[in-house]
Amino acid sequence: MKKPSISRQLAEDLVAASRILAQHEVLDAYGHVSARSDKRPERFVMSRSLAPALVTAADLMELDADSEPLPGDKRKGFLERYIHGEIYRARPEVMAIVHSHSASVIPFGVTRSKLRPIYHMGSFLWSGTPVFDIRKTKPDNDLLIRDRPLGQALAGALGKCNCVLMRGHGMTVIGDSVPEAVFRAIYTEMNARLQLQATQLEGPIEFLSEEEGRRSTASNRGTLERPWELWKKAVSGRGRS
Ligand SMILES: [Zn+2]
């Protein structure tokens, strides 16, 4: 199998990202992480259809701008790869994407309660957390983003935000690097958990202001290497290809 046209560093980051997200229980047997190719920016790379904890570099597949495997690659890709392809098309600055079925996020996709930044680690949620309702695009659906039109509709719902919730399904976050997308996936789950806890206490809840959200997002970018190094170390040596 031809190797994806990405740098070795990016391939290593993607493998680590899959394993980190599985270890943090943001991904289980389902969900996926992808990166825009750093050599051919119209393409992206993600693992073949496989539980994220088992991913090795040999499982990475290069997909074209329409989310289809390159000619000759007969491996089975993820059904929902169109989530990634259509967001990369709509948002040229996006370099990495995580799609998960993160449990604590689900209530916010099926109620009127908005997921909002409750602490600085979730500050990137200042951008808003729109809810994508697949029924509006496809009334006869199975909740999955199985084709390009559904991927386009999801990308449209995401708009300029950092996170989109998917009714009765999960969420998708974007980042300008693999570490940032992983960070955001982990802290979207934590923010949701903390927000649910805070609703049990006397309110109203004091969320971060938009200005605090912007400033804190910039600060977190500056220290991303620290958690990334720690998380990578915790999964290193497992299942090298
Ligand atoms: Zn899904």
Short mmCIF file of C-alpha atoms in Angstrom, two decimals, residues 14-128:
data_model
loop_
_atom_site.label_atom_id
_atom_site.label_comp_id
_atom_site.label_asym_id
_atom_site.label_seq_id
_atom_site.Cartn_x
_atom_site.Cartn_y
_atom_site.Cartn_z
CA LEU A 14 -2.29 11.15 13.95
CA VAL A 15 -1.55 7.70 15.35
CA ALA A 16 -0.89 9.21 18.79
CA ALA A 17 -4.10 11.28 18.52
CA SER A 18 -6.25 8.17 17.92
CA ARG A 19 -4.75 6.40 20.89
CA ILE A 20 -4.91 9.45 23.19
CA LEU A 21 -8.57 10.07 22.41
CA ALA A 22 -9.36 6.40 23.06
CA GLN A 23 -7.44 6.50 26.35
CA HIS A 24 -9.42 9.58 27.43
CA GLU A 25 -12.65 7.81 26.44
CA VAL A 26 -13.57 10.56 24.01
CA LEU A 27 -13.47 7.90 21.31
CA ASP A 28 -14.40 4.27 21.92
CA ALA A 29 -14.79 1.79 19.09
CA TYR A 30 -16.33 4.67 17.14
CA GLY A 31 -15.26 8.15 16.15
CA HIS A 32 -12.17 9.35 14.31
CA VAL A 33 -9.48 11.98 13.95
CA SER A 34 -8.05 13.31 10.70
CA ALA A 35 -5.42 15.77 9.50
CA ARG A 36 -5.15 17.83 6.35
CA SER A 37 -2.18 16.61 4.33
CA ASP A 38 0.86 18.83 4.90
CA LYS A 39 2.08 17.98 1.40
CA ARG A 40 -1.17 18.06 -0.64
CA PRO A 41 -3.55 20.40 1.19
CA GLU A 42 -6.58 19.40 -0.89
CA ARG A 43 -6.30 15.92 0.61
CA PHE A 44 -6.58 14.58 4.14
CA VAL A 45 -5.48 11.53 6.07
CA MET A 46 -7.26 9.32 8.58
CA SER A 47 -7.15 5.68 9.58
CA ARG A 48 -9.04 2.97 7.77
CA SER A 49 -12.24 1.86 9.49
CA LEU A 50 -10.76 0.65 12.77
CA ALA A 51 -11.19 1.19 16.53
CA PRO A 52 -8.99 4.23 17.35
CA ALA A 53 -7.05 2.46 20.12
CA LEU A 54 -5.71 -0.01 17.53
CA VAL A 55 -4.52 2.46 14.90
CA THR A 56 -0.93 2.24 13.61
CA ALA A 57 0.81 4.22 10.87
CA ALA A 58 0.11 1.37 8.43
CA ASP A 59 -3.63 1.97 8.86
CA LEU A 60 -3.54 5.58 7.65
CA MET A 61 -5.35 6.27 4.38
CA GLU A 62 -5.07 9.29 2.13
CA LEU A 63 -8.44 10.59 0.94
CA ASP A 64 -9.12 13.01 -1.88
CA ALA A 65 -11.10 16.25 -1.69
CA ASP A 66 -14.33 14.25 -2.15
CA SER A 67 -13.40 11.98 0.81
CA GLU A 68 -12.73 9.01 -1.46
CA PRO A 69 -9.67 6.72 -1.21
CA LEU A 70 -6.97 7.09 -3.83
CA PRO A 71 -7.13 4.68 -6.80
CA GLY A 72 -5.81 1.26 -5.84
CA ASP A 73 -6.53 1.59 -2.13
CA LYS A 74 -9.17 -1.07 -1.52
CA ARG A 75 -9.27 -0.73 2.25
CA LYS A 76 -12.54 0.19 3.92
CA GLY A 77 -12.68 3.81 5.05
CA PHE A 78 -14.93 5.22 7.76
CA LEU A 79 -18.54 5.69 6.63
CA GLU A 80 -18.52 9.19 8.10
CA ARG A 81 -15.32 10.39 6.40
CA TYR A 82 -17.46 13.04 4.61
CA ILE A 83 -17.59 14.98 7.89
CA HIS A 84 -13.88 15.62 7.49
CA GLY A 85 -13.70 16.16 3.74
CA GLU A 86 -16.49 18.72 3.63
CA ILE A 87 -15.19 20.70 6.62
CA TYR A 88 -11.70 20.83 5.05
CA ARG A 89 -13.30 22.09 1.85
CA ALA A 90 -15.37 24.76 3.62
CA ARG A 91 -12.65 25.88 6.05
CA PRO A 92 -9.24 26.13 4.35
CA GLU A 93 -7.54 27.11 7.63
CA VAL A 94 -8.64 23.93 9.44
CA MET A 95 -5.76 21.43 9.75
CA ALA A 96 -7.27 18.70 11.95
CA ILE A 97 -10.70 17.40 12.92
CA VAL A 98 -12.08 15.06 15.59
CA HIS A 99 -15.53 13.50 15.38
CA SER A 100 -16.74 11.76 18.54
CA HIS A 101 -19.81 10.40 20.26
CA SER A 102 -18.65 12.03 23.49
CA ALA A 103 -21.28 11.03 26.09
CA SER A 104 -21.55 14.21 28.18
CA VAL A 105 -22.05 16.32 25.06
CA ILE A 106 -25.15 14.40 23.92
CA PRO A 107 -27.66 16.15 26.28
CA PHE A 108 -26.73 19.53 24.79
CA GLY A 109 -27.61 18.33 21.30
CA VAL A 110 -31.13 17.25 22.25
CA THR A 111 -32.30 20.05 24.57
CA ARG A 112 -32.46 23.83 24.57
CA SER A 113 -29.49 24.09 26.93
CA LYS A 114 -26.52 25.57 25.11
CA LEU A 115 -23.05 24.16 25.64
CA ARG A 116 -20.99 27.18 26.74
CA PRO A 117 -17.44 27.71 28.06
CA ILE A 118 -17.64 27.11 31.80
CA TYR A 119 -13.88 27.26 32.39
CA HIS A 120 -10.72 28.30 30.62
CA MET A 121 -9.94 24.85 29.22
CA GLY A 122 -13.22 24.97 27.31
CA SER A 123 -12.70 28.61 26.30
CA PHE A 124 -12.63 27.80 22.56
CA LEU A 125 -16.37 27.16 22.89
CA TRP A 126 -16.82 30.96 23.00
CA SER A 127 -17.31 30.69 19.23
CA GLY A 128 -20.69 29.04 19.82
#
